[in-house]
PDB file of C-alpha atoms in Angstrom:
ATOM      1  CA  UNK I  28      16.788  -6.234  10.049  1.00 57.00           C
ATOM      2  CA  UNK I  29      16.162  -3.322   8.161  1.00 68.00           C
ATOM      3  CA  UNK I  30      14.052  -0.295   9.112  1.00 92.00           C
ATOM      4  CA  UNK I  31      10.499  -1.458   9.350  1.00 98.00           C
ATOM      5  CA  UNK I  32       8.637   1.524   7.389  1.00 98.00           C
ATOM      6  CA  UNK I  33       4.856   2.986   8.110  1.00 98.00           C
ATOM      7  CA  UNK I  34       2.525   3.765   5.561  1.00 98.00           C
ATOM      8  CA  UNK I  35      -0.904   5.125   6.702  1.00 97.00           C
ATOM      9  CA  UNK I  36      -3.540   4.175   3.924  1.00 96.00           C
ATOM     10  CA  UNK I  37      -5.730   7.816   4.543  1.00 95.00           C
ATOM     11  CA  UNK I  38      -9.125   5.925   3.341  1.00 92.00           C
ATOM     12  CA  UNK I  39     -10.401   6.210   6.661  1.00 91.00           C
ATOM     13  CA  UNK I  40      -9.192   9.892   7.384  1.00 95.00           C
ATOM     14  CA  UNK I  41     -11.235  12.815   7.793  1.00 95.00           C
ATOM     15  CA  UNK I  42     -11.227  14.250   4.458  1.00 94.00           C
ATOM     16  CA  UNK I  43     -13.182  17.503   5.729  1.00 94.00           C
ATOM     17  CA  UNK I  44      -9.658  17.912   7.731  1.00 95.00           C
ATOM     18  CA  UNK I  45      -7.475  16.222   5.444  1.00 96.00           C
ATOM     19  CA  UNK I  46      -3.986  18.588   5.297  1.00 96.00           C
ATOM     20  CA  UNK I  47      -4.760  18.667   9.128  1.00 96.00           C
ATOM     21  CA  UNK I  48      -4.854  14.422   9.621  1.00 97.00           C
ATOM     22  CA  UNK I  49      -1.833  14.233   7.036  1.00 97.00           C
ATOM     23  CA  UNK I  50       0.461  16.510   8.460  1.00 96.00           C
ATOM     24  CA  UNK I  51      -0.365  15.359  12.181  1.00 97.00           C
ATOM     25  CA  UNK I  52       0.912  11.709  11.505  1.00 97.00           C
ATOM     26  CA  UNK I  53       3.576  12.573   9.192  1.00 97.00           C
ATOM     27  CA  UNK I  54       6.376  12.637  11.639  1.00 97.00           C
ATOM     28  CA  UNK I  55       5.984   8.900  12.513  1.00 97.00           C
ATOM     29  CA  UNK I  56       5.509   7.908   8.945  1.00 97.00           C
ATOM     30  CA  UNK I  57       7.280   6.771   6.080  1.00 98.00           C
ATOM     31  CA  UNK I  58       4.881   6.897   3.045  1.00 98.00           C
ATOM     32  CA  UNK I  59       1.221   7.846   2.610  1.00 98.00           C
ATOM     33  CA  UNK I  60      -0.296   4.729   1.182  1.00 98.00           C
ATOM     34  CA  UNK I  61      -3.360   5.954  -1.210  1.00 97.00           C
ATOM     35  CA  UNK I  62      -6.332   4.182  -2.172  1.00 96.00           C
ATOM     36  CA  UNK I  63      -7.772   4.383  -5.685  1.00 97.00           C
ATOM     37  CA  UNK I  64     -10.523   2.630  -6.606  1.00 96.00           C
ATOM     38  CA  UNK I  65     -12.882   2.911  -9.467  1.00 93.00           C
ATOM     39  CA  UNK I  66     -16.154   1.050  -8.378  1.00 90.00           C
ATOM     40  CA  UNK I  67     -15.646  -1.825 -10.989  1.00 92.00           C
ATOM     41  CA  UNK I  68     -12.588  -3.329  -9.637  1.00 93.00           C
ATOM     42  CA  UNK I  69     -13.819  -3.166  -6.511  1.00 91.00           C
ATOM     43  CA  UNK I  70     -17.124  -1.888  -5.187  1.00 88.00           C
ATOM     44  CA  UNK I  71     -16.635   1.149  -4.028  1.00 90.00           C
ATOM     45  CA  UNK I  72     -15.017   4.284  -5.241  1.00 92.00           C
ATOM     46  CA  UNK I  73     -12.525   6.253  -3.356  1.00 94.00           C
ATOM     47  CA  UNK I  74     -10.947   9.691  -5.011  1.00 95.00           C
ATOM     48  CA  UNK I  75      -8.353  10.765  -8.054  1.00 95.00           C
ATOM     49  CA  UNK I  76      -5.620  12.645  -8.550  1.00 97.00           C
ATOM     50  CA  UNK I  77      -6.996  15.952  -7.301  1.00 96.00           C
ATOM     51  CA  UNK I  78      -7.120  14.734  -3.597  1.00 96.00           C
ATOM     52  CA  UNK I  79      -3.504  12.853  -4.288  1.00 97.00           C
ATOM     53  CA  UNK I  80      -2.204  16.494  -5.284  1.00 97.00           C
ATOM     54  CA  UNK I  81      -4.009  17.758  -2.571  1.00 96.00           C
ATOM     55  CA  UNK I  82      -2.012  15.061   0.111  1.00 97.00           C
ATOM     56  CA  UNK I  83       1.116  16.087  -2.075  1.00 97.00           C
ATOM     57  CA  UNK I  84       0.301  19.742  -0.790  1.00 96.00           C
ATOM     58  CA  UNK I  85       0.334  18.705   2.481  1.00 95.00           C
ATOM     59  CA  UNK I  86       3.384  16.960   3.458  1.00 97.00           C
ATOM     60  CA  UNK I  87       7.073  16.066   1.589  1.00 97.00           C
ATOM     61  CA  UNK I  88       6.464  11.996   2.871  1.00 98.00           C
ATOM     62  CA  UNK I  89       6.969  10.069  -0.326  1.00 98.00           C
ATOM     63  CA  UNK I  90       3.104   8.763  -1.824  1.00 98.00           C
ATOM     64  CA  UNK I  91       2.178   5.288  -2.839  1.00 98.00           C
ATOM     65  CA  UNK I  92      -0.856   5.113  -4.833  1.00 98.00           C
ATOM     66  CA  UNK I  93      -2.417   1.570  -4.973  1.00 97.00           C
ATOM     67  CA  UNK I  94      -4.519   1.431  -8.143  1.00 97.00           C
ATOM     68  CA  UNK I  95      -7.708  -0.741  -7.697  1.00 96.00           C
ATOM     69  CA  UNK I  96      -9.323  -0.249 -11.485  1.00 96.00           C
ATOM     70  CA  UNK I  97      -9.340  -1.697 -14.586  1.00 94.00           C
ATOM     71  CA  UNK I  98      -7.405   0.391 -16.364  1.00 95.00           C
ATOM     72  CA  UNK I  99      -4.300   1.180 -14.467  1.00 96.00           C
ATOM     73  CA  UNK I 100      -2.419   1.996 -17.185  1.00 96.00           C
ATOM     74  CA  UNK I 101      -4.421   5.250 -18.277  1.00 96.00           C
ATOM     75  CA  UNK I 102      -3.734   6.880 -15.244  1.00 95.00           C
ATOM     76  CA  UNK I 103      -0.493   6.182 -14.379  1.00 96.00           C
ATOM     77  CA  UNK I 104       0.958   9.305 -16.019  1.00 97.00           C
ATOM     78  CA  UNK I 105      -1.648  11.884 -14.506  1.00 97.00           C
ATOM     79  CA  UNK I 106      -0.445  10.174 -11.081  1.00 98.00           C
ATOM     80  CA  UNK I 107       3.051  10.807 -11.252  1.00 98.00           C
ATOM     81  CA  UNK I 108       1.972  14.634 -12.383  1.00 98.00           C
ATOM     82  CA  UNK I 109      -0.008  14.676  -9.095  1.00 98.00           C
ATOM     83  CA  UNK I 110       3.350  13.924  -7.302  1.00 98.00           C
ATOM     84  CA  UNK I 111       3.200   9.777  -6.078  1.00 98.00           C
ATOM     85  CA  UNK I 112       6.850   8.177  -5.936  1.00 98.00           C
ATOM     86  CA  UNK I 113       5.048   4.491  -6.347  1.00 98.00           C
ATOM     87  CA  UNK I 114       2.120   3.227  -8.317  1.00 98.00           C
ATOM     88  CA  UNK I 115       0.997  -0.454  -7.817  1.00 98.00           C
ATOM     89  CA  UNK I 116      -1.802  -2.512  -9.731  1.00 98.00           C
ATOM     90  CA  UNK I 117      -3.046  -5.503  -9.940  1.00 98.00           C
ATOM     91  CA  UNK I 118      -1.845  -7.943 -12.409  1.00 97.00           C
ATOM     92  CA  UNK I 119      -5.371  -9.900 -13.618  1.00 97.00           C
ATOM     93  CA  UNK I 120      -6.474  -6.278 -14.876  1.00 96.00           C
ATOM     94  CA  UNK I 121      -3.912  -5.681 -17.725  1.00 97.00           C
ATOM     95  CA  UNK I 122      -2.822  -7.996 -20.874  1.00 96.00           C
ATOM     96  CA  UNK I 123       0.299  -7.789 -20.512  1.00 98.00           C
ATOM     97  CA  UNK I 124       2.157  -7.484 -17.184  1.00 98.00           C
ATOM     98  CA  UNK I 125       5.632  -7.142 -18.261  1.00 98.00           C
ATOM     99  CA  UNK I 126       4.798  -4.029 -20.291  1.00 98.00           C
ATOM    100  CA  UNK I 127       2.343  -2.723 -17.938  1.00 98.00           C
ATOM    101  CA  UNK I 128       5.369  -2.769 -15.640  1.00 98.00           C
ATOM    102  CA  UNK I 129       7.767  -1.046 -17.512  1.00 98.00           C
ATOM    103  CA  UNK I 130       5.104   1.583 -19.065  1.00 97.00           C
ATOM    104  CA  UNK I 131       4.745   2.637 -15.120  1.00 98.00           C
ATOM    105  CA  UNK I 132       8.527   3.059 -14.914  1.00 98.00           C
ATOM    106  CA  UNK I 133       8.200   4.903 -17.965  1.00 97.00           C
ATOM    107  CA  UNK I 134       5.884   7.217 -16.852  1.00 97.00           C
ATOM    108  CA  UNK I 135       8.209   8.206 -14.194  1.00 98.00           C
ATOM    109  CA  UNK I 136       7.196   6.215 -10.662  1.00 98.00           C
ATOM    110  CA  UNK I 137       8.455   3.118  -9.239  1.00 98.00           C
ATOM    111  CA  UNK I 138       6.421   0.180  -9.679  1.00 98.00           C
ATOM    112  CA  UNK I 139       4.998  -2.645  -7.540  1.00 98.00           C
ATOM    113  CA  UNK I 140       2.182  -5.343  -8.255  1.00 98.00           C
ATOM    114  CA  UNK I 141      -0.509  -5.815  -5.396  1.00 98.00           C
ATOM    115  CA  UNK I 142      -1.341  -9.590  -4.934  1.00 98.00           C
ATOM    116  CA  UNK I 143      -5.399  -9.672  -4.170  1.00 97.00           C
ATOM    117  CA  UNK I 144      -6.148 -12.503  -1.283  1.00 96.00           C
ATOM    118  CA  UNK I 145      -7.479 -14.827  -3.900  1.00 96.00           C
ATOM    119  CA  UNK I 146      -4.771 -14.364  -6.448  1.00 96.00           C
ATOM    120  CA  UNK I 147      -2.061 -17.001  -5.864  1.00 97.00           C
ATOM    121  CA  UNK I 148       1.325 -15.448  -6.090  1.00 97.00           C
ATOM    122  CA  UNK I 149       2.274 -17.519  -9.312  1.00 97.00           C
ATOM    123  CA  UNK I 150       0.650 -14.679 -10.804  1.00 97.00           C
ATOM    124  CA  UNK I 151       3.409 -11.859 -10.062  1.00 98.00           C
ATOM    125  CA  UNK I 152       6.724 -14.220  -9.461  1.00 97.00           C
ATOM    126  CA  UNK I 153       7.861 -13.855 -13.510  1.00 97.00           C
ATOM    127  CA  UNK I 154       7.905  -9.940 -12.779  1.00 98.00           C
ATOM    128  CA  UNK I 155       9.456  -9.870  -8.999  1.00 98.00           C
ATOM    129  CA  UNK I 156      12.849  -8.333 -10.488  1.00 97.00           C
ATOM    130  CA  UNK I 157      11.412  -5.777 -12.013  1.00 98.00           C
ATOM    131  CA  UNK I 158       9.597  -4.740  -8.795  1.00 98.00           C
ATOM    132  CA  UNK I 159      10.349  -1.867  -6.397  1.00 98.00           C
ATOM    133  CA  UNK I 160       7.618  -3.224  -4.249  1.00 98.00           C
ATOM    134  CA  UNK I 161       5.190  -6.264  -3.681  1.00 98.00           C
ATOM    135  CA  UNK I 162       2.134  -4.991  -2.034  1.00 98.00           C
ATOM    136  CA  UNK I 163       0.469  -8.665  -0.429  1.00 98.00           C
ATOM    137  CA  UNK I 164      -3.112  -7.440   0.564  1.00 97.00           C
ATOM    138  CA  UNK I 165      -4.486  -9.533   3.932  1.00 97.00           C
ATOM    139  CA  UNK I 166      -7.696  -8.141   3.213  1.00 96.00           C
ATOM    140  CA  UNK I 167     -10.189  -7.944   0.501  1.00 93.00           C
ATOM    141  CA  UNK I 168      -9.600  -5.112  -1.359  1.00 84.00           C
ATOM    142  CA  UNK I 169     -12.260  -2.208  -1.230  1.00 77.00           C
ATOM    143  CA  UNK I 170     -13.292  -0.967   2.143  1.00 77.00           C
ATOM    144  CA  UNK I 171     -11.165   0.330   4.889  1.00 73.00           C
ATOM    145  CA  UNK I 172     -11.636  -1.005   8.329  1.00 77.00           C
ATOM    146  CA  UNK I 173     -11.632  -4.904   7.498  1.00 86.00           C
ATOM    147  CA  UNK I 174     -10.270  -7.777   9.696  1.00 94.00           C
ATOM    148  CA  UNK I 175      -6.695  -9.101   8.859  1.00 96.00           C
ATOM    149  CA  UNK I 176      -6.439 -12.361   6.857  1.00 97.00           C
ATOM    150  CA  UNK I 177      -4.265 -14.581   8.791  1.00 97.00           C
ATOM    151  CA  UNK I 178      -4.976 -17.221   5.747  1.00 97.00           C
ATOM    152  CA  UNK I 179      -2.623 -14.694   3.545  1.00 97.00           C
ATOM    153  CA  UNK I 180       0.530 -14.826   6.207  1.00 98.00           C
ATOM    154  CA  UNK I 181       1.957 -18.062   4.508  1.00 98.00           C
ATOM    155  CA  UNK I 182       1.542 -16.372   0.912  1.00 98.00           C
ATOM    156  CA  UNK I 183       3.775 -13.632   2.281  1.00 98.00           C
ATOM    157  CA  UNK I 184       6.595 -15.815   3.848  1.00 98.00           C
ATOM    158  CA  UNK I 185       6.669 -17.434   0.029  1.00 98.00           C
ATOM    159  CA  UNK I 186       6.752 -14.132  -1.337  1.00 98.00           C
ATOM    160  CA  UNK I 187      10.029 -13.256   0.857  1.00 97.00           C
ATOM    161  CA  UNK I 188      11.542 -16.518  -0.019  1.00 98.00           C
ATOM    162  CA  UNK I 189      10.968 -16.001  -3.441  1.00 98.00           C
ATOM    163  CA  UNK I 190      12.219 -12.617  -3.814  1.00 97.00           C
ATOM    164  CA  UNK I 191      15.207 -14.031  -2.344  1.00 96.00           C
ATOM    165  CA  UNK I 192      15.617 -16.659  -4.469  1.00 96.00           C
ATOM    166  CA  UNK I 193      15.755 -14.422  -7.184  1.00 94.00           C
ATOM    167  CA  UNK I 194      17.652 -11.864  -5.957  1.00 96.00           C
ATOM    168  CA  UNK I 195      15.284  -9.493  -6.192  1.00 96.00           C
ATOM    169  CA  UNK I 196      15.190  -6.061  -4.379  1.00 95.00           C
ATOM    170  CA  UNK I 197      11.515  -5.030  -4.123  1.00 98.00           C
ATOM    171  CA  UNK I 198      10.245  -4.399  -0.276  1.00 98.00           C
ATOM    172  CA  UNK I 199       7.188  -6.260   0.792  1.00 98.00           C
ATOM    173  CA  UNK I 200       4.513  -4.205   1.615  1.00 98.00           C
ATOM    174  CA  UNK I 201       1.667  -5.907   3.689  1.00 98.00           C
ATOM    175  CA  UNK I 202      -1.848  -3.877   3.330  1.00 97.00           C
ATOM    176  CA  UNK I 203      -5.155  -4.878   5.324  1.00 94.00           C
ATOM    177  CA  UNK I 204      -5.717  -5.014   9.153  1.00 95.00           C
ATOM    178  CA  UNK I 205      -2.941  -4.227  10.319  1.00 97.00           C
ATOM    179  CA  UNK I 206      -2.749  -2.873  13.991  1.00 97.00           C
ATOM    180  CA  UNK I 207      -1.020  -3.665  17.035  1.00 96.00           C
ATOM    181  CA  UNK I 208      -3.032  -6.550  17.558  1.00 96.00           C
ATOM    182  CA  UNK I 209      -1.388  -7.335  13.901  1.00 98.00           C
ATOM    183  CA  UNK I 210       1.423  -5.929  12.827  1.00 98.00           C
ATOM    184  CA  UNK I 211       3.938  -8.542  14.413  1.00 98.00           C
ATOM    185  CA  UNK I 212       2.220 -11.571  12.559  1.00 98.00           C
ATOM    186  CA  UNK I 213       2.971  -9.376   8.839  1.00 98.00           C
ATOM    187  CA  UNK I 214       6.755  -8.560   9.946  1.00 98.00           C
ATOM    188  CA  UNK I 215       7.143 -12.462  10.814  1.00 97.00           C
ATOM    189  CA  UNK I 216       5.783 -12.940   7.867  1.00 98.00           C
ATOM    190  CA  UNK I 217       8.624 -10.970   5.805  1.00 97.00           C
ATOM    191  CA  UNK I 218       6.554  -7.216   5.761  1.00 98.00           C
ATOM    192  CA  UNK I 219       8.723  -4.497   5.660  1.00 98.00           C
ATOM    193  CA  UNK I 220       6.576  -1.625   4.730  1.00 98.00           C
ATOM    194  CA  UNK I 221       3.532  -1.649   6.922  1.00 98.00           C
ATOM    195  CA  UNK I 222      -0.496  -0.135   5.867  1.00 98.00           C
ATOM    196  CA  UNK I 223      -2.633   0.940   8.539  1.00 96.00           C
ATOM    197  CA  UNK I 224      -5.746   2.321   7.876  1.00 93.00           C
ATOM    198  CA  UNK I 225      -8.321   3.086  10.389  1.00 93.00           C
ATOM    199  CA  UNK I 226      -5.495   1.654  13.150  1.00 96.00           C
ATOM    200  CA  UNK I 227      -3.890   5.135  12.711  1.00 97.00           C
ATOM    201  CA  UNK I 228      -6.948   7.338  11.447  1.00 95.00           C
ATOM    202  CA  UNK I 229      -9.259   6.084  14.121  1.00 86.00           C
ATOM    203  CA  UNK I 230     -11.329   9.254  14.665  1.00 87.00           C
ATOM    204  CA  UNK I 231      -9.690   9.678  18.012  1.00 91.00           C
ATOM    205  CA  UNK I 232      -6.088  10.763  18.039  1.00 96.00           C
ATOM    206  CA  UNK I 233      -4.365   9.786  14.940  1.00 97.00           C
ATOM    207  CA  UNK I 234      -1.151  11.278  16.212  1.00 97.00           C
ATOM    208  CA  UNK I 235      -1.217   9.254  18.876  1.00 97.00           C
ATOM    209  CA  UNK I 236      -1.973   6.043  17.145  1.00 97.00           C
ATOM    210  CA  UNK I 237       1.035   6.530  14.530  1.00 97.00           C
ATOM    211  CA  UNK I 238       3.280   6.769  17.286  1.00 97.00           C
ATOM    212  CA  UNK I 239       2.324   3.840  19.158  1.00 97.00           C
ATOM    213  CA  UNK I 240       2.689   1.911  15.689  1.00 97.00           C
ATOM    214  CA  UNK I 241       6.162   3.746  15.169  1.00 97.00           C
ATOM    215  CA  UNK I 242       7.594   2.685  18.772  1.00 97.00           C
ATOM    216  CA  UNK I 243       6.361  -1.366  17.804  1.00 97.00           C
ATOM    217  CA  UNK I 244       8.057  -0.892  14.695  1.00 97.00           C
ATOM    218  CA  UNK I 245      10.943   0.011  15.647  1.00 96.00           C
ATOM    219  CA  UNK I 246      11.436  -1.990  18.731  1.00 96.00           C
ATOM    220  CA  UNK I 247      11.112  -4.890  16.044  1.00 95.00           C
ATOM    221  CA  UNK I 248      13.764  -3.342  13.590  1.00 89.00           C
TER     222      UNK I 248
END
C-alpha cells in the first residue's frame, strides 16, 4: 500500500494562533486541507484567500483548498496566487464540469471534484481521468466537528473500484469525522489522503493529536 497521507482541515484551529497551530502539526502532516465556504453553498462562511496566504506564510506543506460556493470558478485563479497546490469543487455548482475542470488546471493547481453525501458518484465518474484527486465527504458539508457517515463507506469502495477500472490516477481523499475511532473504516474503504478536523485541532494538544494520527497511519501503510 502506498503512503497513507494526513491532511488537517484547520476549520477548527485557533485562528487567534493560527501560524502557531499550523506550524506545530506540520511535521506529521502531508497537506493542509482548507475550508472555503461562502454561506450559500453551505450555511456557514469560513475565510478567503487572505487567511490561505496567511497558512502559505506559515509552513512549505503543500495546500488543498476545498471550495464550498457557487461559483468556484471565479476564484480559482486568486487561489493559486495565494499559493494552494489543489483546488476541489463540487460538480452540481458549475454548467459544465469538463471545462470547469480543465479551467482549474489552467489556472495553474491540480484539480479534484468533492462528492457531497447526497450526490451519488454517477455525478463525477465521466471526469475521474482528469482528476488529481476525489475528495468523498462522510459528512455534510459546512461545519467542522460532525459525526462520520458510515452510510458513505460503500460510495468510497465504488469510487476506488472505479478509478481502477479506468485507470485513473487521482488519490481518494476521505473528508468528515475522521479520528482514530475512524480513520481505519475510510482506509478500508480505499482513502488514501486522510481530513481531520477538530480530531487534530482539538483545543488541547494538536501536536500531539497529529502524531497519534501519523503513527495509525502509518502502521496501516
Amino acid at each position: 500500500m502506498p503512503k497513507l497521507r494526513l491532511a488537517p482541515s484547520i476549520l477548527t484551529a485557533d485562528f487567534g494562533r493560527l501560524e502557531e497551530e499550523i506550524s506545530s502539526v506540520a511535521p506529521f502532516v502531508d497537506w493542509f486541507h482548507l475550508d472555503v465556504m461562502d454561506g450559500h453553498y453551505v450555511p456557514n462562511l469560513t475565510f478567503g484567500p487572505t487567511v490561505v496566504e496567511a497558512v502559505r506564510r506559515a509552513c512549505a506543506t503543500p495546500l488543498h483548498v476545498h471550495l464550498m460556493i457557487e461559483n468556484p470558478l471565479e476564484f480559482a485563479a486568486t487561489f493559486v496566487k495565494a499559493g494552494v497546490q489543489r483546488i476541489s469543487f463540487h460538480p452540481e455548482v458549475v454548467r459544465d464540469v469538463a471545462a470547469a475542470v480543465a479551467e482549474v488546471k489552467a489556472a495553474g493547481a491540480e484539480v479534484g471534484l468533492a462528492v457531497h453525501p447526497d450526490v451519488p458518484l454517477s455525478a463525477v465518474e465521466p471526469y475521474l481521468a482528469s482528476l488529481d484527486v476525489l475528495l468523498m465527504m462522510t459528512v455534510r458539508p459546512g461545519f467542522g466537528g460532525q459525526k462520520f457517515l458510515h452510510e458513505v463507506v460503500p460510495k468510497i469502495t465504488a469510487a476506488r473500484s472505479a478509478l481502477e477500472e479506468k485507470g485513473a490516477n487521482a488519490d481518494i481523499e476521505v473528508d468528515g469525522g475522521v479520528n482514530l475511532e475512524t480513520v481505519d473504516i475510510a482506509v478500508q474503504a480505499g482513502g488514501e489522503i486522510l481530513v481531520a478536523g477538530s480530531a487534530i485541532f482539538d483545543g488541547v494538544d494538536a501536536p500531539a493529536a497529529a502524531r497519534r494520527l501519523r503513527e495509525r497511519l502509518d502502521a496501516m501503510s
